[in-house]
CSV table of C-alpha atoms in Angstrom, one decimal:
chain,number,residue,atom,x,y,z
A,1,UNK,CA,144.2,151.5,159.4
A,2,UNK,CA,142.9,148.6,160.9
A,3,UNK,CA,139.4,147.7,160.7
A,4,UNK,CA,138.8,148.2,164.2
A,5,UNK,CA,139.0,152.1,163.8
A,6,UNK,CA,136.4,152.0,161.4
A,7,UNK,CA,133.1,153.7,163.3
A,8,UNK,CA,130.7,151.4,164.1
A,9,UNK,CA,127.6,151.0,162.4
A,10,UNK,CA,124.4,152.0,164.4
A,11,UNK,CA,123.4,148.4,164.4
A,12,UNK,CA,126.7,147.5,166.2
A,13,UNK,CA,126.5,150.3,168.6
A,14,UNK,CA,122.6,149.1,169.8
A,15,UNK,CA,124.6,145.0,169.9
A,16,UNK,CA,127.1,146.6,171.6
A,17,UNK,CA,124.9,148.7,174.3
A,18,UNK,CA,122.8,145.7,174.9
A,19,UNK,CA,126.1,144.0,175.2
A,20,UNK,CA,127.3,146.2,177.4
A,21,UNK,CA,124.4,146.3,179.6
A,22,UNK,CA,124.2,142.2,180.1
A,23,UNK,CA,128.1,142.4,181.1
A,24,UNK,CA,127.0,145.2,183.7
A,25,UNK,CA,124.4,143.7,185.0
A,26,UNK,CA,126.6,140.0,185.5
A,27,UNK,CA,129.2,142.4,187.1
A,28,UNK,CA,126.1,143.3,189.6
A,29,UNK,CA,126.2,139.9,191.4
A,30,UNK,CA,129.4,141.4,193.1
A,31,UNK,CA,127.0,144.0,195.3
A,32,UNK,CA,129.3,144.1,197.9
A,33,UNK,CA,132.4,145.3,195.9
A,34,UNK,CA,130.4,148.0,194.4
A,35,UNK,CA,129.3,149.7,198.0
A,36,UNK,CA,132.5,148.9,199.4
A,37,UNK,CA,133.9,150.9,196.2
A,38,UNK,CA,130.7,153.7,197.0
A,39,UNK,CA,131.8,153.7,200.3
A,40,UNK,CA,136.0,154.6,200.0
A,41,UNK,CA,135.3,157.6,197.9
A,42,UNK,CA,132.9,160.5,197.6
A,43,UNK,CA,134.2,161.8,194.6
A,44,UNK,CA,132.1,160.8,191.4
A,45,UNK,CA,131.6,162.1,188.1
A,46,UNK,CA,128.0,161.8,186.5
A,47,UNK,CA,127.5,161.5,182.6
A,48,UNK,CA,124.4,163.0,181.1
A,49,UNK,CA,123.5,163.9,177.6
A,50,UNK,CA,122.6,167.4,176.9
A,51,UNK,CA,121.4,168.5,173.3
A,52,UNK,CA,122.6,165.2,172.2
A,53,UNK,CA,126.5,166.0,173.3
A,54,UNK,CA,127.8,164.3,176.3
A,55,UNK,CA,128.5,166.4,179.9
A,56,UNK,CA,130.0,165.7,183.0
A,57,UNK,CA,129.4,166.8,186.6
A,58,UNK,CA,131.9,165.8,189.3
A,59,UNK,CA,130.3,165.7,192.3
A,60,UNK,CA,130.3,164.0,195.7
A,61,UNK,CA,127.9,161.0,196.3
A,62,UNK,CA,126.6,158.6,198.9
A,63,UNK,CA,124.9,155.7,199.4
A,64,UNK,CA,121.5,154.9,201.2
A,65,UNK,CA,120.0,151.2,200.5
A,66,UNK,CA,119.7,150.3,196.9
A,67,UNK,CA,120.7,154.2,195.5
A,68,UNK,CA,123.5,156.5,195.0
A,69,UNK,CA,122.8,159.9,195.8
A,70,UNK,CA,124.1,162.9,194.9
A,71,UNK,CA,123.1,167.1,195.1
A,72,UNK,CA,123.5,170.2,194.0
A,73,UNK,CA,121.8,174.2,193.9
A,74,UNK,CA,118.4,173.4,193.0
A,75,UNK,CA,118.7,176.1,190.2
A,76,UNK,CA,121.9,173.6,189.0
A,77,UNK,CA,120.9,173.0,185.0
A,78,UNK,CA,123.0,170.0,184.9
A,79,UNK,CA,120.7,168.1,187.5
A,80,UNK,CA,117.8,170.2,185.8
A,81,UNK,CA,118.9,167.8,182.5
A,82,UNK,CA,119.5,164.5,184.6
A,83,UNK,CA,116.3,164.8,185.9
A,84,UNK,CA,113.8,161.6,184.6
A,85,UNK,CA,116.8,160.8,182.2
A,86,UNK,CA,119.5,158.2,181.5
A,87,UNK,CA,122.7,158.9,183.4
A,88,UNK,CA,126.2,157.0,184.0
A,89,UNK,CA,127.8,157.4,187.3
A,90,UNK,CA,131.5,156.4,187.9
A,91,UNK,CA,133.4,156.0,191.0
A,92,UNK,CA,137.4,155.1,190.6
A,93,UNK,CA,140.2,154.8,193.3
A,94,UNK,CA,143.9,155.0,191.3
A,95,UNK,CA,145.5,152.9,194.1
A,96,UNK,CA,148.7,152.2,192.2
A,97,UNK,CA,150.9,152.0,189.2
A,98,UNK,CA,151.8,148.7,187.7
A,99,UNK,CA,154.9,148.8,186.0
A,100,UNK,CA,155.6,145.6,183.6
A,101,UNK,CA,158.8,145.0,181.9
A,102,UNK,CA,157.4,145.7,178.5
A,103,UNK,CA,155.4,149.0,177.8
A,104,UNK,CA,152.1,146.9,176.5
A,105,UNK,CA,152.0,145.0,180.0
A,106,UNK,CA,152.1,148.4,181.6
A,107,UNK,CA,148.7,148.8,184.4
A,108,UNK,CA,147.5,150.5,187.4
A,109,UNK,CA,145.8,148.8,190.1
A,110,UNK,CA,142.3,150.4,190.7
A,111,UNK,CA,139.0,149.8,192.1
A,112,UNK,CA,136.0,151.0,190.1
A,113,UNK,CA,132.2,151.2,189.7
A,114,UNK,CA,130.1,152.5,186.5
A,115,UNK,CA,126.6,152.6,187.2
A,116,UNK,CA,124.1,153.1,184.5
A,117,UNK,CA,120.1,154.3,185.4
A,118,UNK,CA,117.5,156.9,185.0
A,119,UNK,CA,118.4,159.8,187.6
A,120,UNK,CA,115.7,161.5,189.7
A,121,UNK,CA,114.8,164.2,192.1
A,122,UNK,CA,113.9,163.4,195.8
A,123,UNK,CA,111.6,165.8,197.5
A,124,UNK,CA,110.4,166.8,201.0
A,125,UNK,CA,110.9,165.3,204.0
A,126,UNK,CA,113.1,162.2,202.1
A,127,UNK,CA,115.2,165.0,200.5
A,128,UNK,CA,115.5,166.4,204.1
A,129,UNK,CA,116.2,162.8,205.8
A,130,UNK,CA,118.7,162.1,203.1
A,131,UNK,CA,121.1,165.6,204.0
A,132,UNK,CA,122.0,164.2,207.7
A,133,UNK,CA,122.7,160.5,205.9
A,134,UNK,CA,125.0,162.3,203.5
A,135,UNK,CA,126.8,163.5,206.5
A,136,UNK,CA,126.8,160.3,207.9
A,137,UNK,CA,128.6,158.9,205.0
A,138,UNK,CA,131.0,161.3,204.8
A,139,UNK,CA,131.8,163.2,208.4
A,140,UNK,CA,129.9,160.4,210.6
A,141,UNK,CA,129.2,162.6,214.1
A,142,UNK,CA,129.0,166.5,212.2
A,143,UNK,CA,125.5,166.7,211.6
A,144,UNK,CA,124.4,167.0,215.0
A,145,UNK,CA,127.4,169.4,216.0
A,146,UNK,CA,126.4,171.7,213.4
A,147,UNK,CA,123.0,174.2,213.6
A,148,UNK,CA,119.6,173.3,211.4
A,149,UNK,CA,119.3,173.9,208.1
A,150,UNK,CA,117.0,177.0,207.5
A,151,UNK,CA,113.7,176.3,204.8
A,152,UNK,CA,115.4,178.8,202.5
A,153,UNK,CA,118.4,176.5,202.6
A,154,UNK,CA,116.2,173.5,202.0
A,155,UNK,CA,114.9,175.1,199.1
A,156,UNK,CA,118.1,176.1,197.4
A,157,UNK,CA,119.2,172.9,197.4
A,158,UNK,CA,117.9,169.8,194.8
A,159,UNK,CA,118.9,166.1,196.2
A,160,UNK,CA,119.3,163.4,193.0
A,161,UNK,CA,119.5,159.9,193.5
A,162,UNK,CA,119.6,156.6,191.0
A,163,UNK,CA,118.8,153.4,191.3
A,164,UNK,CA,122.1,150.7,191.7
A,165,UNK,CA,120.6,148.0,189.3
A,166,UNK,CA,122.6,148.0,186.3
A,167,UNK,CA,126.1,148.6,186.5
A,168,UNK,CA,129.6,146.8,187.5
A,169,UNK,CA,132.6,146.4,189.8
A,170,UNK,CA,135.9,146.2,188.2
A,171,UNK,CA,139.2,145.9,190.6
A,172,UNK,CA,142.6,145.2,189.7
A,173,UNK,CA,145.1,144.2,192.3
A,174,UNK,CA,148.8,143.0,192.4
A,175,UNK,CA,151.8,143.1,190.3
A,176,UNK,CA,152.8,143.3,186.4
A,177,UNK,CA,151.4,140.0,184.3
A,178,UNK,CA,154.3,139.9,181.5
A,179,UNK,CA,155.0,138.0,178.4
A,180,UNK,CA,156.3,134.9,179.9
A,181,UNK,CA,160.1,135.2,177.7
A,182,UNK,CA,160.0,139.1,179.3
A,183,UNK,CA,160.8,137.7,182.8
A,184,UNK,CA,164.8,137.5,182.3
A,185,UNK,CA,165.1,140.5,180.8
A,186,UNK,CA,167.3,143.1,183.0
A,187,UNK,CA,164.6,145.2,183.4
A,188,UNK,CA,162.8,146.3,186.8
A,189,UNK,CA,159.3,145.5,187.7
A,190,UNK,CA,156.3,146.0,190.3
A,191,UNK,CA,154.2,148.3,191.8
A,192,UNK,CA,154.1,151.7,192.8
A,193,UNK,CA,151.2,152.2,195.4
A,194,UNK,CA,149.1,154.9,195.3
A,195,UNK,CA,146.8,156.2,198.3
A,196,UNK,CA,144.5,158.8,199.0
A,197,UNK,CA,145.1,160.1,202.5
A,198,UNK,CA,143.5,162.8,205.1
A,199,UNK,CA,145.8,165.6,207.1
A,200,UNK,CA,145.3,166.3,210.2
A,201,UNK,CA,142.4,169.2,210.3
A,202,UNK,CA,143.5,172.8,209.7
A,203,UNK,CA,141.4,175.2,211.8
A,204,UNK,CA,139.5,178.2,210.0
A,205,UNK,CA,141.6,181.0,210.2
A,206,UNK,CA,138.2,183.2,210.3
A,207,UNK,CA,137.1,182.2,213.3
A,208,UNK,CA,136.7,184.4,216.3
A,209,UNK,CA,138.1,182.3,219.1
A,210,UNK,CA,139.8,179.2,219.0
A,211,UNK,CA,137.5,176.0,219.8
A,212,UNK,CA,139.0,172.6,220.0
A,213,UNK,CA,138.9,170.2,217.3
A,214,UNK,CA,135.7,167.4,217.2
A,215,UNK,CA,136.2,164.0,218.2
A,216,UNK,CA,134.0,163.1,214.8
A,217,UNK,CA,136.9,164.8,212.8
A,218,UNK,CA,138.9,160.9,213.3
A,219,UNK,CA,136.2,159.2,212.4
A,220,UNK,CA,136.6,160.8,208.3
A,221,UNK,CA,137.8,158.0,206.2
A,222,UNK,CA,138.4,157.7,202.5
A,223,UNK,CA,139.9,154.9,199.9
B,1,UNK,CA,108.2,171.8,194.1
B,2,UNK,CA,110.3,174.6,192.9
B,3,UNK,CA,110.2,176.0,189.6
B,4,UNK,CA,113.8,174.7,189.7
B,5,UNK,CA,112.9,170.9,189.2
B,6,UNK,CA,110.4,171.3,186.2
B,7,UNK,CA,111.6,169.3,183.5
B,8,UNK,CA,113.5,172.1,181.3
B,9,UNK,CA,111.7,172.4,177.3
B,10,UNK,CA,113.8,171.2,174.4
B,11,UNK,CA,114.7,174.7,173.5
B,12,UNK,CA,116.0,175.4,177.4
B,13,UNK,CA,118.4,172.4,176.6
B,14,UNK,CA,120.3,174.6,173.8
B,15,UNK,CA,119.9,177.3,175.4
B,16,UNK,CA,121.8,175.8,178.3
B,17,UNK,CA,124.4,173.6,176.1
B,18,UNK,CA,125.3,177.5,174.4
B,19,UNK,CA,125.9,179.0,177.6
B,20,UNK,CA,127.8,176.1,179.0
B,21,UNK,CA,129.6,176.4,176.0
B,22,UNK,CA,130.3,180.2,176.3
B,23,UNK,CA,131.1,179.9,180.0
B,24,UNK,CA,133.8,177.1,179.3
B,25,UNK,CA,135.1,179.2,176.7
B,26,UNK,CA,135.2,182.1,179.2
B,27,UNK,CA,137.2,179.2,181.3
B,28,UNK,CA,139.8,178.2,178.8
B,29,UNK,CA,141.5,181.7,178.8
B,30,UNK,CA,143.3,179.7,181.9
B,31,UNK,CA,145.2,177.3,179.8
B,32,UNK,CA,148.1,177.1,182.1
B,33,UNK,CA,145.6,175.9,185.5
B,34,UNK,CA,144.5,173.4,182.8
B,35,UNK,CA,147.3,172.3,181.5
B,36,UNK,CA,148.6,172.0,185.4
B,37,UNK,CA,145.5,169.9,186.4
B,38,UNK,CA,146.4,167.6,183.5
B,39,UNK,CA,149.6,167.0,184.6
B,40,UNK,CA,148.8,166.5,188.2
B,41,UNK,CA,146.3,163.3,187.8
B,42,UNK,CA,146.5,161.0,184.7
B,43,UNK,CA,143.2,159.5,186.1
B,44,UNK,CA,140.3,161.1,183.7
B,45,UNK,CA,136.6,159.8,182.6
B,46,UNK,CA,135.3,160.0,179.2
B,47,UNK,CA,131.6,160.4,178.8
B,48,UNK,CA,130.6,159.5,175.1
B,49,UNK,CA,126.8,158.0,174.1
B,50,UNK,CA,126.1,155.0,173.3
B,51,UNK,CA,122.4,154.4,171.4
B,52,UNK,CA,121.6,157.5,172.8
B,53,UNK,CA,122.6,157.2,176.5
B,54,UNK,CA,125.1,158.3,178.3
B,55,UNK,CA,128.4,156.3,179.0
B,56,UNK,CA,131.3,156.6,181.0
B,57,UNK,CA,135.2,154.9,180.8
B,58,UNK,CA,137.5,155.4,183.3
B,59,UNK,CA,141.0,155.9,182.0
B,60,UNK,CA,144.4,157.5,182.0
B,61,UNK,CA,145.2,160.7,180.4
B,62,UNK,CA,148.1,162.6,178.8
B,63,UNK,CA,148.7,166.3,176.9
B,64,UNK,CA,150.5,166.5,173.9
B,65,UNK,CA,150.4,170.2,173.1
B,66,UNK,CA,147.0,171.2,172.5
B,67,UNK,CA,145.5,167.5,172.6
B,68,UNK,CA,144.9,165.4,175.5
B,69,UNK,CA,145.2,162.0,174.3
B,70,UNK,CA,144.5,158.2,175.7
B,71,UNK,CA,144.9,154.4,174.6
B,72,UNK,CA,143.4,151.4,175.0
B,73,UNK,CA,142.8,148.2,173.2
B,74,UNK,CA,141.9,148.6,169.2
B,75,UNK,CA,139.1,145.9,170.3
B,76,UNK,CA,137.6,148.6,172.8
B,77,UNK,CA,133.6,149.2,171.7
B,78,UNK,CA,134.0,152.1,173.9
B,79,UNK,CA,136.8,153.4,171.8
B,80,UNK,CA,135.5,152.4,168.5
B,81,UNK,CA,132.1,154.6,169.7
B,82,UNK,CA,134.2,157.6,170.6
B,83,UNK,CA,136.0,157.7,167.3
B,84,UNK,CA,134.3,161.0,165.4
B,85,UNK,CA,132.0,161.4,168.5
B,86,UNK,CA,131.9,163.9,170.8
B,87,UNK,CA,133.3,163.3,174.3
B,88,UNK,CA,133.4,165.3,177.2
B,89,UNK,CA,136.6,165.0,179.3
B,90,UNK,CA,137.2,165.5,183.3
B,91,UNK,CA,139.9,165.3,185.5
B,92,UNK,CA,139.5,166.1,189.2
B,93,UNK,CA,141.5,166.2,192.2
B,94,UNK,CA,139.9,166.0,195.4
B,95,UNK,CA,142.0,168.1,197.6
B,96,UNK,CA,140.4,168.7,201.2
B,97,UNK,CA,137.3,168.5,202.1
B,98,UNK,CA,136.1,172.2,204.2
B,99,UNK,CA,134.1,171.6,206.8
B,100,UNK,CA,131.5,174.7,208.2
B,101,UNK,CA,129.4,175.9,210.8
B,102,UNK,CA,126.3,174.9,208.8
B,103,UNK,CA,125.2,172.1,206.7
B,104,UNK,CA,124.7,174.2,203.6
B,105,UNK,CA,128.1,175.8,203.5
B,106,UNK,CA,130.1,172.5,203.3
B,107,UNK,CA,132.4,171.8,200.5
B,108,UNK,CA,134.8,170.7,199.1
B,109,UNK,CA,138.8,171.8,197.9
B,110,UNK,CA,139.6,170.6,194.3
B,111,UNK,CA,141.4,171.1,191.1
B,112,UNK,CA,138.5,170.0,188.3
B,113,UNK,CA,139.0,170.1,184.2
B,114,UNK,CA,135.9,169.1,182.0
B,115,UNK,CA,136.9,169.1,178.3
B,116,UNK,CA,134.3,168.9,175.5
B,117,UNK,CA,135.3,168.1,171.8
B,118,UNK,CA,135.4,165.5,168.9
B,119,UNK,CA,137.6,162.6,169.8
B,120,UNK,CA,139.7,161.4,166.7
B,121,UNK,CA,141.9,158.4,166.6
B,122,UNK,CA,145.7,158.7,166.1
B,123,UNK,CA,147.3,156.2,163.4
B,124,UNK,CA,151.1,155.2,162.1
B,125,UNK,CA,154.2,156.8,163.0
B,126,UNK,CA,152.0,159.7,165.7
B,127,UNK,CA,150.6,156.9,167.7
B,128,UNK,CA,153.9,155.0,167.9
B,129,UNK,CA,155.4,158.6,169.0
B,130,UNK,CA,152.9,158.9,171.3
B,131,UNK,CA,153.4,155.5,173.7
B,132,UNK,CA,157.0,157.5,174.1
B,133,UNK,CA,155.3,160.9,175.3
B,134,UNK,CA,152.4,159.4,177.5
B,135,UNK,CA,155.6,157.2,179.2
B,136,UNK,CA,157.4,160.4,179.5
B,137,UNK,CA,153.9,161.7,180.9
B,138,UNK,CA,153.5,159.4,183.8
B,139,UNK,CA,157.3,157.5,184.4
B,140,UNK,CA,159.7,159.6,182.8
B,141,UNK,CA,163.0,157.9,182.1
B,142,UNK,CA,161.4,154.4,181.9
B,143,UNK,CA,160.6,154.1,178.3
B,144,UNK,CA,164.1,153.9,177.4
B,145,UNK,CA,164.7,150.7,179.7
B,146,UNK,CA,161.5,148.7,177.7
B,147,UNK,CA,162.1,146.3,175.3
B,148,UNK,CA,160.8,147.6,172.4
B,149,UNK,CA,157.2,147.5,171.5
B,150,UNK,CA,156.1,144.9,168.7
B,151,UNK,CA,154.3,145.4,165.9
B,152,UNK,CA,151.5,142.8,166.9
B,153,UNK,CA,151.1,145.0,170.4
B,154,UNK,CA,151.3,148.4,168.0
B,155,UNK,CA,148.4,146.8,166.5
B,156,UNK,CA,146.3,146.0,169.4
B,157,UNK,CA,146.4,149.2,170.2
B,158,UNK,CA,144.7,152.8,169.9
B,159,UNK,CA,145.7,156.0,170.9
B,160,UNK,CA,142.7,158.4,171.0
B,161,UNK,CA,143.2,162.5,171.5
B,162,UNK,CA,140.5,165.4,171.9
B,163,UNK,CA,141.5,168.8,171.4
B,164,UNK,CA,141.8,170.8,174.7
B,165,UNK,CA,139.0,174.0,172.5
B,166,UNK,CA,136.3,173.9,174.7
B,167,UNK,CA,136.0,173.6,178.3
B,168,UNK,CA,136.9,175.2,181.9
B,169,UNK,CA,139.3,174.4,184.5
B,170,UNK,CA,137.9,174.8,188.2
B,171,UNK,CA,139.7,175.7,191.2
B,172,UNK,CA,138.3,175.9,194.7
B,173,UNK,CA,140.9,176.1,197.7
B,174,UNK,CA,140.7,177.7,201.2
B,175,UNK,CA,138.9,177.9,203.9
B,176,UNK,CA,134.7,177.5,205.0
B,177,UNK,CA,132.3,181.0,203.9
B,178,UNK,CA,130.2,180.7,206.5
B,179,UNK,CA,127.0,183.6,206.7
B,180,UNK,CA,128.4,185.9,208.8
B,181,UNK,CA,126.1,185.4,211.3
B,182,UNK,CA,127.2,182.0,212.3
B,183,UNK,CA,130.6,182.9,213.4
B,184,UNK,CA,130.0,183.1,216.7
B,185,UNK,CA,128.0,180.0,217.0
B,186,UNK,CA,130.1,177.6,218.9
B,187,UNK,CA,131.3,175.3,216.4
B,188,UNK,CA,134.7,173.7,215.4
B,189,UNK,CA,135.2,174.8,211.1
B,190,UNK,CA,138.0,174.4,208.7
B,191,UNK,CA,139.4,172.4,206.7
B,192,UNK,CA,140.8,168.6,206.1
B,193,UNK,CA,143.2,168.0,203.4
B,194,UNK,CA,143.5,165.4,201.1
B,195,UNK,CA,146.1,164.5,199.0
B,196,UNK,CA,147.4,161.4,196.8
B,197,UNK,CA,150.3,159.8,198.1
B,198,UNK,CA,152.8,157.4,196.3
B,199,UNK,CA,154.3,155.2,198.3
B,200,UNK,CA,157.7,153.4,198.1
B,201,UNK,CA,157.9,150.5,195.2
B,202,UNK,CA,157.1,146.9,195.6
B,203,UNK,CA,159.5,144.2,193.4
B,204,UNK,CA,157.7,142.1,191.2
B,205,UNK,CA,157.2,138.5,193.7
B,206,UNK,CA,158.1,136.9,190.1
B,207,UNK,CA,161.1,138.5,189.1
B,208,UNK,CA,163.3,135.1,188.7
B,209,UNK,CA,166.4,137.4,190.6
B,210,UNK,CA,166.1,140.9,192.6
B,211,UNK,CA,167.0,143.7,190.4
B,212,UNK,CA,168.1,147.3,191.7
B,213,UNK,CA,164.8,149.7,191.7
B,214,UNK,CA,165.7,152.3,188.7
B,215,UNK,CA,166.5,156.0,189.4
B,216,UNK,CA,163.7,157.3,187.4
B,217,UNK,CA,160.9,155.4,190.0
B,218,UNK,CA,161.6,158.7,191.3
B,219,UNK,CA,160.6,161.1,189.2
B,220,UNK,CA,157.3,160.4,189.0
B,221,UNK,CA,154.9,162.8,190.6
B,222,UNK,CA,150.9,162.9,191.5
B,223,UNK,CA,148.7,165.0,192.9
């Protein structure tokens, strides 16, 4: 056993938080990579600590100025226990498999933002302001197509947001990085790209007449 | 402000973390749509807690029987943290995105698996099995055309499993639920769906001579 799989003491955990948090927060300088990483993909999973054990909601979330957003049924008890506390958010795109010509030197390319802050509700009109910006993020055009939100559904629904201050960027791009005596050895190498992409649209089947598919439907993008 | 967002008391916390509990049991009783989640996306997140705050690594995933196990560096503080801790799991796929006549029934298709347990790391001869199986996991037929491993990269590295005990796999797939009334309303529903796509290899620019791309680039599946 080596010594690194010894558990840390609770000294070095506290080192290693404040550690972590001062690499996070150089990794912040890089603001545009972490919206441009917001941006490409919805799909996000949120960390909270319940009854001391770690939990996980994956969830959708958006962007508006310096926050991530994120929401739920208001009677959810997951954001009912992120509420006022600490959270971790993490957006990943898998955008390919790199395959090296030993199984150490084995990657995947990826683009990826953890975000660590305290998560809170948004109420009233800003909770009402911030539905039609979710749209925006994700069907740009829908919102106005579609008919109002009723107060009952306002109230059935809680909106979360958290701040993007501490937190970091990490992309990897291009090919395998091998041992440099791997290189003539017979063995293949490179990359495997891996995409997310959008089908054309699929009409409900439950609808009572046929109606021609939105314009706003092209303007969907993801990764 | 509904009930809903009050902060929830201490003893609303274990209340909650039992029922999740329960309900993921409930869940597990579909070990095969688990299992098949697993297998479609390697791409997981571990939440573990650091000082007392949630954290989050992105990372790949493979089952061994009734484990679901991952690597990374023997350095890793995130890894040393996990060891004996629990962790909670989650896999998603994000499979179409379902579009409806109102704001409030918009969702989402996906395949989801959240996982809760004790992570425990794996030493000797298992985790030197185990580079084999997670190969045979994600690019069956390639391990056997690697140089060996050597013991200096054995030793940088840790493989880390959870049990697959607790937790629920989630399935959502078809079409919008609108409220009945809103059927007639004159607006385009259904769904968009979103898959992940490999796309055909890319050599290695550094390979010193072009080498044939390997059989086995083709049996490896996503999604």
């Amino acid at each position: 056993m080596s010594q690194a799989s010894l558990p840390p003491a609770q000294n070095d955990l506290k080192t290693e938080r404040s550690r972590l948090r001062r690499a996070h927060e150089r990794g912040l300088y890089d603001r545009a990579t972490i919206d441009a990483v917001l941006a490409a993909m919805p799909l996000a999973q949120i960390a909270y600590v319940l009854d001391g054990a770690p939990s996980l909601l994956p969830t959708l979330q958006w962007r508006e100025g310096d926050y991530v957003y994120w929401h739920g049924s208001a009677a959810s008890r997951a954001l009912r226990a992120m509420e006022g506390s600490q959270v971790c958010l993490s957006v990943s795109c898998l955008d390919g498999y790199v395959l090296a010509r030993s199984a150490f030197h084995h990657s995947v390319n990826y683009r990826s933002v953890v975000l660590f802050g305290e998560a809170e509700r948004v109420h009233g009109a800003h909770a009402e302001q911030s539905y039609e910006r979710m749209f925006d993020a994700w069907f740009p055009g829908r919102w106005q197509t579609l008919r109002p939100m009723t107060a009952k559904e306002v109230k059935a629904t809680a909106v979360m947001r958290m701040p993007i201050t501490e937190g970091a960027a990490k992309v990897r791009t291009g090919g395998p990085k091998d041992d440099l005596e791997d290189y003539d050895l017979p063995i293949w190498a490179g990359v495997v790209p891996i995409s997310m992409v959008l089908h054309p649209a699929l009409d409900d089947e439950k609808a009572p007449k046929p109606l021609p598919q939105p314009e706003h439907l092209s303007r969907i993008e993801l990764g």
